[in-house]
mmCIF file of C-alpha atoms and ligand atoms in Angstrom:
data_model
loop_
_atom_site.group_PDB
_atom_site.id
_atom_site.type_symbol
_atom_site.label_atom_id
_atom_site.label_comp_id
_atom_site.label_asym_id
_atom_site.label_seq_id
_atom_site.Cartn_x
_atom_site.Cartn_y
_atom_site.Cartn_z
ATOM 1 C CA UNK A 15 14.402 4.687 -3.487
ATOM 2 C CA UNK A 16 18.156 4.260 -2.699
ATOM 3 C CA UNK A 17 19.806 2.664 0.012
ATOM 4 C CA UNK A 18 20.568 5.918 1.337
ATOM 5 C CA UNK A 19 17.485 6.403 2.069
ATOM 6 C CA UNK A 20 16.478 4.084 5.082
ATOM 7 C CA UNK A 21 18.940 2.717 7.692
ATOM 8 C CA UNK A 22 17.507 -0.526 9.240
ATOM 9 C CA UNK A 23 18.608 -0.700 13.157
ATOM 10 C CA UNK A 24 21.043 -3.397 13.511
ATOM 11 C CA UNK A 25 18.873 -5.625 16.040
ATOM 12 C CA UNK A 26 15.703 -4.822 13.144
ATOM 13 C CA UNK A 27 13.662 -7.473 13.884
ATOM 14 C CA UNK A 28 10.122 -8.705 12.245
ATOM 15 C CA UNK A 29 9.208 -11.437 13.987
ATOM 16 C CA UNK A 30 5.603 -11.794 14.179
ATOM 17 C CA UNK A 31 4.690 -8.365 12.332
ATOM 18 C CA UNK A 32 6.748 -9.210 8.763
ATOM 19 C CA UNK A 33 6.180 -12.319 6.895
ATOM 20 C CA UNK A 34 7.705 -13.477 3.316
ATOM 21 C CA UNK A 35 4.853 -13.623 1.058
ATOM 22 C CA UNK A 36 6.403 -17.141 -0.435
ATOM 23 C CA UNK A 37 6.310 -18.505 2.879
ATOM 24 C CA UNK A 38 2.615 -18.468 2.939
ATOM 25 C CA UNK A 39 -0.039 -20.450 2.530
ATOM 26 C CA UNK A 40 -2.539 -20.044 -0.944
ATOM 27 C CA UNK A 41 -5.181 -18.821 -0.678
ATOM 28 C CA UNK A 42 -3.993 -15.828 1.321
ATOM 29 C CA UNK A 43 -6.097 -14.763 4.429
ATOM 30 C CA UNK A 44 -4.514 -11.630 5.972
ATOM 31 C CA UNK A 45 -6.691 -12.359 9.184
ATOM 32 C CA UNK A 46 -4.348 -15.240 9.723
ATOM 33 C CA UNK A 47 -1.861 -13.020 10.462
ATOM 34 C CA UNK A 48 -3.220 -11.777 13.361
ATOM 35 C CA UNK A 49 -3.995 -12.790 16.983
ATOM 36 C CA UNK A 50 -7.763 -13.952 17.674
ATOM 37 C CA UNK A 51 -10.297 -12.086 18.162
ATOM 38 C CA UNK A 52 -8.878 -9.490 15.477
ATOM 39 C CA UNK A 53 -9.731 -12.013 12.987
ATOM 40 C CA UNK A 54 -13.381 -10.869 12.408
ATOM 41 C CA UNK A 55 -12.425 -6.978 11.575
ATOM 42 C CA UNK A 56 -12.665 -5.951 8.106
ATOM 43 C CA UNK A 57 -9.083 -6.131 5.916
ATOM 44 C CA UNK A 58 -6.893 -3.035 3.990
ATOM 45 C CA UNK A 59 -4.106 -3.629 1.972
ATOM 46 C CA UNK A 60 -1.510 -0.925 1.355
ATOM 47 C CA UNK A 61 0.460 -1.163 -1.789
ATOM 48 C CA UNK A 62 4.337 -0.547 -1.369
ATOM 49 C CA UNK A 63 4.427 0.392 2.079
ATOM 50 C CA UNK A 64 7.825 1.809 1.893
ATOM 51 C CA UNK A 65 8.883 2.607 5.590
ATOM 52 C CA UNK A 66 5.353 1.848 7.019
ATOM 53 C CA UNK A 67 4.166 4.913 8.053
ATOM 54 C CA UNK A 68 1.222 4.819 6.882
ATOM 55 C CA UNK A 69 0.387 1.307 8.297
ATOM 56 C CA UNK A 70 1.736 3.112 11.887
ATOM 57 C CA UNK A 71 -0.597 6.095 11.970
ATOM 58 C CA UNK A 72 -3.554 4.604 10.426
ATOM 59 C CA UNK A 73 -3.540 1.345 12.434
ATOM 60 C CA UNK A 74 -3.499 3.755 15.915
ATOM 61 C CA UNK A 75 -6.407 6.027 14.559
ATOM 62 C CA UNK A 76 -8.247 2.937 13.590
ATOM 63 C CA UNK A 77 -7.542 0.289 15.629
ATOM 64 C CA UNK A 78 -10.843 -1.689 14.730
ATOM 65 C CA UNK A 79 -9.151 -2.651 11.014
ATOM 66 C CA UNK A 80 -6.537 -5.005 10.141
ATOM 67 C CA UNK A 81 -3.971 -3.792 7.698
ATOM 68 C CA UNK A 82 -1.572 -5.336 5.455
ATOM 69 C CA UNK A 83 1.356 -4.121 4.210
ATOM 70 C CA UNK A 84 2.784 -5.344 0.912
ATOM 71 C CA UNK A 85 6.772 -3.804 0.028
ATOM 72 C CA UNK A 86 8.972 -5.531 -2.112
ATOM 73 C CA UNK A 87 12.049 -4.286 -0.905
ATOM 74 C CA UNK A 88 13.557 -6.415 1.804
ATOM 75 C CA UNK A 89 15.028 -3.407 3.745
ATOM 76 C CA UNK A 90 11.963 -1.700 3.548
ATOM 77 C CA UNK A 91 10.219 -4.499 4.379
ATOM 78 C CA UNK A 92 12.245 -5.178 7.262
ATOM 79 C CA UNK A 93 12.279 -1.380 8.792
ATOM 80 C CA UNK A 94 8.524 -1.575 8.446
ATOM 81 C CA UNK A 95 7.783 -4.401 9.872
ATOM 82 C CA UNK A 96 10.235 -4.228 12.947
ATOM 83 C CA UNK A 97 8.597 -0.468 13.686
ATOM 84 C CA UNK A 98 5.550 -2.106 13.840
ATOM 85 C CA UNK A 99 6.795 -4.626 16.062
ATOM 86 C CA UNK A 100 8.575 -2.426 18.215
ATOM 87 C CA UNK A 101 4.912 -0.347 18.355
ATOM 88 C CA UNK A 102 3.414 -3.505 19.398
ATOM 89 C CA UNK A 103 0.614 -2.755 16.908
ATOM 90 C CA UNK A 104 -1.861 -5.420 17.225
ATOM 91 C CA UNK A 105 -4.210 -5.140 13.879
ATOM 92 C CA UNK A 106 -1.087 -3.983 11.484
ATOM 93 C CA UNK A 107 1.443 -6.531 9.282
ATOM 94 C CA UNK A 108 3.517 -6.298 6.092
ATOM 95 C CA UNK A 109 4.187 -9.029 3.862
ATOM 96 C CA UNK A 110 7.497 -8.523 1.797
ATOM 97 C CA UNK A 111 6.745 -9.775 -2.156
ATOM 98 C CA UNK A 112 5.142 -8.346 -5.067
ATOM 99 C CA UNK A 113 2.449 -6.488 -5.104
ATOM 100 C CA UNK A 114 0.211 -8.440 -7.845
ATOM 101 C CA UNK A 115 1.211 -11.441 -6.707
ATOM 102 C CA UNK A 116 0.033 -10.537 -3.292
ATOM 103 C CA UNK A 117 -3.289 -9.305 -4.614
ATOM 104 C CA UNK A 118 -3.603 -13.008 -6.515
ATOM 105 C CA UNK A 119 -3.285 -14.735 -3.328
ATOM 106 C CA UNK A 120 -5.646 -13.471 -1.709
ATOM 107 C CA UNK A 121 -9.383 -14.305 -1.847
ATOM 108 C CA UNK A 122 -12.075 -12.373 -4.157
ATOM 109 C CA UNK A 123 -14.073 -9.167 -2.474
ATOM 110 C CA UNK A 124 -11.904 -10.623 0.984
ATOM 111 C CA UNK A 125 -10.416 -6.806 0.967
ATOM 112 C CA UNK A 126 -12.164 -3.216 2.666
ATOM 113 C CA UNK A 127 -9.895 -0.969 0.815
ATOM 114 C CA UNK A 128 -6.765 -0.470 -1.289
ATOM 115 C CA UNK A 129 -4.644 1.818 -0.811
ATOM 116 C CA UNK A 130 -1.399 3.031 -3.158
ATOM 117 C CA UNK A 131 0.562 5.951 -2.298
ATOM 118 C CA UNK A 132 3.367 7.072 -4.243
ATOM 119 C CA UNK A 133 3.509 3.800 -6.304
ATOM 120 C CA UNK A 134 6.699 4.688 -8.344
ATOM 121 C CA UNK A 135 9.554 3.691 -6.866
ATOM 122 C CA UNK A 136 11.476 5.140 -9.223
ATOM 123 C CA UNK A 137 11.605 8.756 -9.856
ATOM 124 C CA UNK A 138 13.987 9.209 -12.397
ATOM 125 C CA UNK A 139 12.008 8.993 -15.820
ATOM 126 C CA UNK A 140 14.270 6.144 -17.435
ATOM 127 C CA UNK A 141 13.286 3.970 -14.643
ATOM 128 C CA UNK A 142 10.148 4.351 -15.565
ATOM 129 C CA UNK A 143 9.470 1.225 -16.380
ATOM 130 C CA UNK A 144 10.218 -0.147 -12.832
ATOM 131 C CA UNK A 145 6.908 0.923 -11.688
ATOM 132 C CA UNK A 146 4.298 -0.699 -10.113
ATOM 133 C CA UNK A 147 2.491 -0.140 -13.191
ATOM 134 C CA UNK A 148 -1.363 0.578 -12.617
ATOM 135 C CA UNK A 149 -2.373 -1.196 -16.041
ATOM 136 C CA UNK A 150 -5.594 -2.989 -16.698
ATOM 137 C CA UNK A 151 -4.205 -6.453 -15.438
ATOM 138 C CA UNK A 152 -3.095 -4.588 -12.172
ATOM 139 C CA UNK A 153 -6.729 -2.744 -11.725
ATOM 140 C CA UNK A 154 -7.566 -6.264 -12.397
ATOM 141 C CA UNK A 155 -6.133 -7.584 -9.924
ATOM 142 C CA UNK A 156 -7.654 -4.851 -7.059
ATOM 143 C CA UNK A 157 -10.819 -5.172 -8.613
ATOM 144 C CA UNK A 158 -10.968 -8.862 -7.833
ATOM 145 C CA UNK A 159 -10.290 -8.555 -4.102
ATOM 146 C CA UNK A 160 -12.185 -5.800 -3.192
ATOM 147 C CA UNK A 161 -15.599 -6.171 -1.491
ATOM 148 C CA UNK A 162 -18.299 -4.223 -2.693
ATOM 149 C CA UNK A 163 -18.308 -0.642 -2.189
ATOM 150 C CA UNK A 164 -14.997 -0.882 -1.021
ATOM 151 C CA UNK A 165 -12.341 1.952 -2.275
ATOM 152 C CA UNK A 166 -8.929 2.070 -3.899
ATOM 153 C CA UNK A 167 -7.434 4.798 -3.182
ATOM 154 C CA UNK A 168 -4.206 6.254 -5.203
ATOM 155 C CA UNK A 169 -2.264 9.281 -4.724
ATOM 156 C CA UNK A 170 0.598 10.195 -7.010
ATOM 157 C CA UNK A 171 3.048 13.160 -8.066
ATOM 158 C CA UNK A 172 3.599 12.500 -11.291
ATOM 159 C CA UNK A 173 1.441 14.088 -13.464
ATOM 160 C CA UNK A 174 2.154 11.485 -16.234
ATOM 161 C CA UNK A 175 1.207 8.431 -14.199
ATOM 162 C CA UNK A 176 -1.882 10.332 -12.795
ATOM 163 C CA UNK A 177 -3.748 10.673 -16.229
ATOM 164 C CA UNK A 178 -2.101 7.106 -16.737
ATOM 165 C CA UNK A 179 -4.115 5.695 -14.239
ATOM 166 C CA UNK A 180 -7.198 7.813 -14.560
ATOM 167 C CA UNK A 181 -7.249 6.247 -18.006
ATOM 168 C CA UNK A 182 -6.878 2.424 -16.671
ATOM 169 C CA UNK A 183 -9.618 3.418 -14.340
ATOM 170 C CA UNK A 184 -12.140 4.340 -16.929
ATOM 171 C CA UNK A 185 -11.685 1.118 -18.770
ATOM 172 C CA UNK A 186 -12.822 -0.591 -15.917
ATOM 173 C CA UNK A 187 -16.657 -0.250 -15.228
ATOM 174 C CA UNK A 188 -16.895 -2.120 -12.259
ATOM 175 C CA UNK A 189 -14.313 0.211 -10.602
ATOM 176 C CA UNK A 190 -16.425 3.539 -10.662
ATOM 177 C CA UNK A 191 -15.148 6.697 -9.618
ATOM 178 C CA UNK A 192 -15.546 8.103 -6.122
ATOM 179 C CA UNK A 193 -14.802 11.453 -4.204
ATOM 180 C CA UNK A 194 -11.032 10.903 -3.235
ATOM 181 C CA UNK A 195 -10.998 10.886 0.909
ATOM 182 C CA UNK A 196 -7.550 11.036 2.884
ATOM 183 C CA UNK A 197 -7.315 8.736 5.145
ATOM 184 C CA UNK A 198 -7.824 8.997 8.656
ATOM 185 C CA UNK A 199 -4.123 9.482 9.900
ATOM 186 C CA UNK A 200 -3.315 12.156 7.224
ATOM 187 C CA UNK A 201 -2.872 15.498 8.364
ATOM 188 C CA UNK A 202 -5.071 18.751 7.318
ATOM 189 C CA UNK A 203 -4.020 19.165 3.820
ATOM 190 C CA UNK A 204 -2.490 15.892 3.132
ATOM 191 C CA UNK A 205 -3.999 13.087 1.030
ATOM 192 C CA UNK A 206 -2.238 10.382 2.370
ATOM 193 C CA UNK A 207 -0.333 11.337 5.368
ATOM 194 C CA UNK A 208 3.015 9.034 3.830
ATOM 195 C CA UNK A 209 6.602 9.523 3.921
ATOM 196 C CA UNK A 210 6.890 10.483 0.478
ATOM 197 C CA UNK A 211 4.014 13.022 0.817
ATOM 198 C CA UNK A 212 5.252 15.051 3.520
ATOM 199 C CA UNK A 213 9.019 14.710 1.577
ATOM 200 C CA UNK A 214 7.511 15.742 -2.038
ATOM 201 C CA UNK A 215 5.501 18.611 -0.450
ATOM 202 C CA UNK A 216 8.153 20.424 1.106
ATOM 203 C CA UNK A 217 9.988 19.998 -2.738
ATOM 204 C CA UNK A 218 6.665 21.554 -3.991
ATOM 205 C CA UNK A 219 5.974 18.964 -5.975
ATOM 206 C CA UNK A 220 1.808 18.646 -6.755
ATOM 207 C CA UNK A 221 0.280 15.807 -5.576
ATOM 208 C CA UNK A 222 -3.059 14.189 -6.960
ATOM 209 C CA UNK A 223 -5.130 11.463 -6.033
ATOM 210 C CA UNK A 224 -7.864 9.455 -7.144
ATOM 211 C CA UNK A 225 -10.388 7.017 -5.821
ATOM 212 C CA UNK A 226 -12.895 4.126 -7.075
ATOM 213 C CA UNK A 227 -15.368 2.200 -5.174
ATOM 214 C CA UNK A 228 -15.537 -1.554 -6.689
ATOM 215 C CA UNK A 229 -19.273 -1.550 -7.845
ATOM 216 C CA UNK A 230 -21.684 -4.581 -6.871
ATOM 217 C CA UNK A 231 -23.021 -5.439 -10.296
ATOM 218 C CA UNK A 232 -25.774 -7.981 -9.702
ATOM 219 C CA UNK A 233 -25.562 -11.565 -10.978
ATOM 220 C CA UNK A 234 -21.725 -10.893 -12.341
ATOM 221 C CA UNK A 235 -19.006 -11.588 -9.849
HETATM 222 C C1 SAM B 473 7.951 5.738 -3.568
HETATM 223 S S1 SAM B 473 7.835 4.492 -2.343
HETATM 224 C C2 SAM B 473 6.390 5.046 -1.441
HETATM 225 C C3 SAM B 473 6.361 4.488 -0.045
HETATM 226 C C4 SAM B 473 5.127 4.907 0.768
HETATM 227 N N1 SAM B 473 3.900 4.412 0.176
HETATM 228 C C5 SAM B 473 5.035 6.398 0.919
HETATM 229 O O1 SAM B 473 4.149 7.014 0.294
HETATM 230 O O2 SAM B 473 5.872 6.967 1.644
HETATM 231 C C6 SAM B 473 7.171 3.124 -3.278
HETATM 232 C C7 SAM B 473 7.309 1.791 -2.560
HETATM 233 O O3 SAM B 473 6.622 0.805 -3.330
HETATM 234 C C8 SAM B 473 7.389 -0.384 -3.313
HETATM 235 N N2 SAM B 473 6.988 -1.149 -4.508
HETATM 236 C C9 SAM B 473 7.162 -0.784 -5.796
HETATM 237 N N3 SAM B 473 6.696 -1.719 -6.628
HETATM 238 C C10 SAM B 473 6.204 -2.701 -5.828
HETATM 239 C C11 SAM B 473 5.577 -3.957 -6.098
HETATM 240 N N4 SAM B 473 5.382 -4.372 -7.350
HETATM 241 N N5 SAM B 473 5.185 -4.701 -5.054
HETATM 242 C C12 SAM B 473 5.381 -4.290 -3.777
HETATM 243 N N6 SAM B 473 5.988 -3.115 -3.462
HETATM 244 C C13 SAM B 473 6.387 -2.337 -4.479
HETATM 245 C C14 SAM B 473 8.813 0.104 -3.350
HETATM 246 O O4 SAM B 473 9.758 -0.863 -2.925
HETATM 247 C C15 SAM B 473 8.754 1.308 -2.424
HETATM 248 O O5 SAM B 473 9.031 0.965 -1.093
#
């Protein structure tokens, strides 16, 4: 995404909704982040929360479950986190660092769902390589935090990093394929409700999604 692309208010401010993943303490529990009593609901992680509209409209429709934000991009980070603050949205936060390392912070089956939409960041083909690859390690890494029976979800336009991660997914038996659902906030006909959803749809671009529930395999953590 280019800078053109998001225009941070001058008085942006993320105090107590936006926190530098460095700057916190290992392990990682999200439920720190928020105020009391929230700390007993169950945890979601979004993936490259871009702007944070997903965390907006799903943390109103679902105000019962904390979610964390993960962007990498400062000025993402920081547009994110300040709508959130200026929303006063008690059970949603973003942490600005990298996704994996994120996910490695945190504490095994300690996540209720994963979600990752529109992972690439970069959608010109030779930036390929820039994405927030969904590789083995990566599905790895999600499979370690999620509880069990607890979804990732992924939705994606490119058709290329679709059967990409379909394949990663069927390496990994303990991640077993489930009926895709949108989440709650989504819109009829979406499958993720996100800013780059509603933006690729009216381009006409298809859109695809895919969704695993971590298995509980008895005896094998
Ligand atoms: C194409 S945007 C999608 C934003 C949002 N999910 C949506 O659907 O509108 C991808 C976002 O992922 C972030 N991102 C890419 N790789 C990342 C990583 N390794 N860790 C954290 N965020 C990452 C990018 O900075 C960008 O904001």
């Amino acid at each position: 995404m280019g800078r053109s692309h998001v225009r941070t208010r001058r008085d942006a401010d993320p105090a107590g909704y936006g926190f530098a993943l460095d700057e916190l303490e290992r392990p990682l529990d999200p439920r720190g982040l928020f105020g009391g009593e929230a700390r007993q609901a169950p945890v979601e992680v979004e993936i490259g929360s871009g702007k944070g509209s997903f965390l907006v409209a799903e943390s109103e429709v679902r105000p019962d479950t904390l979610f964390l934000g993960v962007e990498r991009a400062r000025r993402y980070w920081l547009y994110a986190a300040d709508r959130l603050r200026r929303r006063e949205r008690p059970n949603a936060r973003i942490v600005r660092g990298d996704a994996r390392d994120a996910l490695d912070a945190m504490p095994e089956g300690s996540v209720s769902g994963l979600h990752l939409y529109f992972p690439d960041p970069w959608p010109k083909r030779r930036h390929a390589h820039r994405r927030l690859l969904i590789q083995p390690e990566f599905l790895a890494a999600c499979e370690r935090v999620l509880a069990a029976g607890a979804p990732l979800r992924v939705v994606t336009d490119d058709p290329g990093y679709f059967d990409q991660i379909e394949a990663a997914l069927a390496a990994r038996p303990k991640l077993v394929r489930s009926r895709y659902e949108p989440p709650a906030s989504a819109n009829e006909g979406e499958l993720a409700g996100s800013n780059f959803e509603r933006k690729y749809r009216v381009e006409g671009r298809r859109i695809q999604a895919v969704a695993a529930v971590r298995a509980s395999v008895p005896g094998v953590s």
